[in-house]
mmCIF file of C-alpha atoms in Angstrom:
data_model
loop_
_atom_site.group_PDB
_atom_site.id
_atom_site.type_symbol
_atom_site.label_atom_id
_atom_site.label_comp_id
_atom_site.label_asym_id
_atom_site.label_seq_id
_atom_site.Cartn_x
_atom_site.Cartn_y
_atom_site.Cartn_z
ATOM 1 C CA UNK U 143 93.399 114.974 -41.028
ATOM 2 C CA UNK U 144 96.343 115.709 -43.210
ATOM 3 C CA UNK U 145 96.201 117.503 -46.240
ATOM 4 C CA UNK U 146 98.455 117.667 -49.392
ATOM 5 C CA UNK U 147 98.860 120.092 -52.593
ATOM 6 C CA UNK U 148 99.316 117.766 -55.476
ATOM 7 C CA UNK U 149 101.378 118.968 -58.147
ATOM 8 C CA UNK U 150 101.716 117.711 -61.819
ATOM 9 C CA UNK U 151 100.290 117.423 -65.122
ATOM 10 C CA UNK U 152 96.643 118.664 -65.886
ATOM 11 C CA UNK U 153 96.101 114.955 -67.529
ATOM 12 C CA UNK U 154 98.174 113.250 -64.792
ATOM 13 C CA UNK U 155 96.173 114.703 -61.998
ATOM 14 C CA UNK U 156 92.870 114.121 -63.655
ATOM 15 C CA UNK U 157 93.604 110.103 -63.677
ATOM 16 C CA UNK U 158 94.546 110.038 -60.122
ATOM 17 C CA UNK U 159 91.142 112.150 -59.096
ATOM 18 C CA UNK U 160 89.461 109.597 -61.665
ATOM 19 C CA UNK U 161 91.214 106.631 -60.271
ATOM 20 C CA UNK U 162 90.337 108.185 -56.379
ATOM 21 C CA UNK U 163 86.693 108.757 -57.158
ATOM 22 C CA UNK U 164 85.005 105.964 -55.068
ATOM 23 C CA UNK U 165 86.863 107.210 -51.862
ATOM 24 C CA UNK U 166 85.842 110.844 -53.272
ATOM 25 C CA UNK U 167 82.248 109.299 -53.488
ATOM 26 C CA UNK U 168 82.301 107.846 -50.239
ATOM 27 C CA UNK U 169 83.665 111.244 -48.546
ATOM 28 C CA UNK U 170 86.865 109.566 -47.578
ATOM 29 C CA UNK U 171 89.240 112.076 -49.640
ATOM 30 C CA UNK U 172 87.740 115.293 -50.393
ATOM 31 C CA UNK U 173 89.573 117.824 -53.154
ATOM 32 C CA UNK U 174 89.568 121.064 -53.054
ATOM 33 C CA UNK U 175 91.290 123.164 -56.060
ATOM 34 C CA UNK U 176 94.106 125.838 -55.028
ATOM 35 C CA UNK U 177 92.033 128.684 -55.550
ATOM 36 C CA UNK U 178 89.118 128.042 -53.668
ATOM 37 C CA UNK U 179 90.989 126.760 -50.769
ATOM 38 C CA UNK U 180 92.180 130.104 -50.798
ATOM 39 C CA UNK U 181 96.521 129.002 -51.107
ATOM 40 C CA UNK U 182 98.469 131.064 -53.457
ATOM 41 C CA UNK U 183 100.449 129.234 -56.134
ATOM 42 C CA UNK U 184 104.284 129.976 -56.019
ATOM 43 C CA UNK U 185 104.321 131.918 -59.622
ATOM 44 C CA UNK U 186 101.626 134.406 -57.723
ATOM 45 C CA UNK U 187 103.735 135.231 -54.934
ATOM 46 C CA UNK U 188 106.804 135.832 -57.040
ATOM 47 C CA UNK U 189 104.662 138.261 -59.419
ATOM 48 C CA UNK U 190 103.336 139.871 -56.251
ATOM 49 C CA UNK U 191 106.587 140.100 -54.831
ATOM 50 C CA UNK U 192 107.826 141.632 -57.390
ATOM 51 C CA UNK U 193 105.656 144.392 -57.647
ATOM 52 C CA UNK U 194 105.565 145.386 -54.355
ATOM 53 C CA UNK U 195 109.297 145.295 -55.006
ATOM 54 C CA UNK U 196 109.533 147.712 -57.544
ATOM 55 C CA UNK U 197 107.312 150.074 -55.288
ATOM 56 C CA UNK U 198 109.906 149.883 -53.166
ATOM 57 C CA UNK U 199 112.670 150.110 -55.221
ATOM 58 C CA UNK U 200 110.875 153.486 -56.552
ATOM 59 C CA UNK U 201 110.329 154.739 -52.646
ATOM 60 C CA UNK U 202 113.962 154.246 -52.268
ATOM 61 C CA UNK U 203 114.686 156.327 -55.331
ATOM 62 C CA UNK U 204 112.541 159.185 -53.925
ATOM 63 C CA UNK U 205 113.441 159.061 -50.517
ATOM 64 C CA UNK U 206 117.133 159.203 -51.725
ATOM 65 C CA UNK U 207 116.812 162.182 -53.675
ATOM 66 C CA UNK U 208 114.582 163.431 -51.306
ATOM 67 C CA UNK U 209 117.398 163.131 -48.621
ATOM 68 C CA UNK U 210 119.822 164.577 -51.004
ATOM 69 C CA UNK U 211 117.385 167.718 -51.428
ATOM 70 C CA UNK U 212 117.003 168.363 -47.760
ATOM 71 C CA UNK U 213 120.752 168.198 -47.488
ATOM 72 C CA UNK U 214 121.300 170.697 -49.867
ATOM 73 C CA UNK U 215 118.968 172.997 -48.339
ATOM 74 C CA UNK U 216 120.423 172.515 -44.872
ATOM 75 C CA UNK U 217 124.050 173.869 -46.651
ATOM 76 C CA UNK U 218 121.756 177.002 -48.379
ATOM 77 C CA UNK U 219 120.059 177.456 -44.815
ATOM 78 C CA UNK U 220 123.444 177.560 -42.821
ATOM 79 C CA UNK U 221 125.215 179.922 -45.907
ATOM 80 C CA UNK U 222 122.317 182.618 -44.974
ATOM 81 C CA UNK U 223 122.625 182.222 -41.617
ATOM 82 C CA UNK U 224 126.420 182.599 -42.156
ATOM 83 C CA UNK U 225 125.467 185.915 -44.108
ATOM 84 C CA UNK U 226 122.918 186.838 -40.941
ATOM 85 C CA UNK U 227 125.813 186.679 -38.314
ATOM 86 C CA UNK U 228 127.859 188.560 -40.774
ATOM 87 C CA UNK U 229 125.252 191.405 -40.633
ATOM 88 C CA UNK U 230 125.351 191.239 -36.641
ATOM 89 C CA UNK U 231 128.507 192.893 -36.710
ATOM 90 C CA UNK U 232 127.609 196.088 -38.263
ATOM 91 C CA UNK U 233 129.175 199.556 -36.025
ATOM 92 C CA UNK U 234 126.681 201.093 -34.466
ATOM 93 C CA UNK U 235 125.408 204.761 -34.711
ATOM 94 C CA UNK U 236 127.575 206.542 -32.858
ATOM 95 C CA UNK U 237 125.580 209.924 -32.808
ATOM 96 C CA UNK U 238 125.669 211.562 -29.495
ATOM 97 C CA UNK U 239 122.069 213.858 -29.437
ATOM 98 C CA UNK U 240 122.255 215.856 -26.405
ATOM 99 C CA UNK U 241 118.565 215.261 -24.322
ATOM 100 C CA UNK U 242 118.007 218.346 -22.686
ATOM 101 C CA UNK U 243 114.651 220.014 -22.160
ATOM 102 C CA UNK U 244 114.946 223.456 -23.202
ATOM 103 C CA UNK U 245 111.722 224.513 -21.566
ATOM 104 C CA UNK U 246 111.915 225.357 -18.029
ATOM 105 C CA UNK U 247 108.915 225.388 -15.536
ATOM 106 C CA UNK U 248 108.827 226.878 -12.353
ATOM 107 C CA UNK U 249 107.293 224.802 -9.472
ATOM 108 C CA UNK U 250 105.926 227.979 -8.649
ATOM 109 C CA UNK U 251 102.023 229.449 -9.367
ATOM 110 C CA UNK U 252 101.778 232.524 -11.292
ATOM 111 C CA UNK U 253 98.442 233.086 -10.979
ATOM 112 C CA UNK U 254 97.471 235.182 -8.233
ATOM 113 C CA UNK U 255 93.841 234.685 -7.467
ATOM 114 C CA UNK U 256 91.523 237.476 -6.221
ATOM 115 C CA UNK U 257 88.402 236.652 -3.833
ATOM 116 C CA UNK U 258 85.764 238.899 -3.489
ATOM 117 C CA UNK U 259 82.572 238.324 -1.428
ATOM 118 C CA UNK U 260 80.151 240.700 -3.235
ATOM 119 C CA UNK U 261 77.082 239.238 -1.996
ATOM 120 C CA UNK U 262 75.381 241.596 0.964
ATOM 121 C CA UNK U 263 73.415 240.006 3.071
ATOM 122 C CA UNK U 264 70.258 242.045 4.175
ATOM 123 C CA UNK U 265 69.892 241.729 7.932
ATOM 124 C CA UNK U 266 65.732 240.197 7.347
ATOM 125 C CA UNK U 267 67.571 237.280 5.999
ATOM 126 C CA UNK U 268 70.042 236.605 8.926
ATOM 127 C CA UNK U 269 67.171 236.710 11.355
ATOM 128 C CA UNK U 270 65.183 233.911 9.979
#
């Protein structure tokens, strides 16, 4: 079945549907008005596309500046790393400290023990 958008005058379009209504009648031809049909007219699509065209006109306009922003904090971010490396190269301390125990042990014991067996042992004990 083919199928055709008819374009025109409100009054010219309304004679041809009144002119068509027997075949209508019959179920020959069948009309169905743009909007129900679910078709867009052109002047919609051209508002819609512009709209979502200024969106992304806008997007651009952020994004740009946005790109422009990170740039500029890439060149802050490689200035203080410039200044970091510049730090780096600071003398060190050159401070000899001599590290010498002062306090000698000897591997040697002092202590000198004393053992004493004091406990007698009666000789009834031993014999059990």
């Amino acid at each position: 079945m083919l199928m055709y958008l008819l374009n025109g005058e409100k009054k010219a379009l309304e004679s041809v549907i009144k002119e068509q209504r027997i075949r209508i009648g019959r179920g020959l031809i069948s009309i169905t008005p743009v909007s129900e049909a679910g078709l867009v007219s052109e002047e919609d699509v051209e508002k819609a596309l512009e709209s979502k065209q200024k969106v992304i006109d806008e997007l651009s306009v952020e994004n740009e500046s946005q790109k422009k922003e990170i740039d500029e904090l890439k060149a802050k971010l490689a200035e203080l790393d410039s200044h970091v490396d510049d730090a780096k190269d600071v003398q060190e301390d050159n401070k000899n400290v001599e590290q010498t125990d002062t306090k000698e042990v000897s591997a040697e014991d002092d202590k000198a023990a004393v053992v004493q067996d004091e406990k007698k042992v009666s000789a009834s004990k031993s014999k059990k």
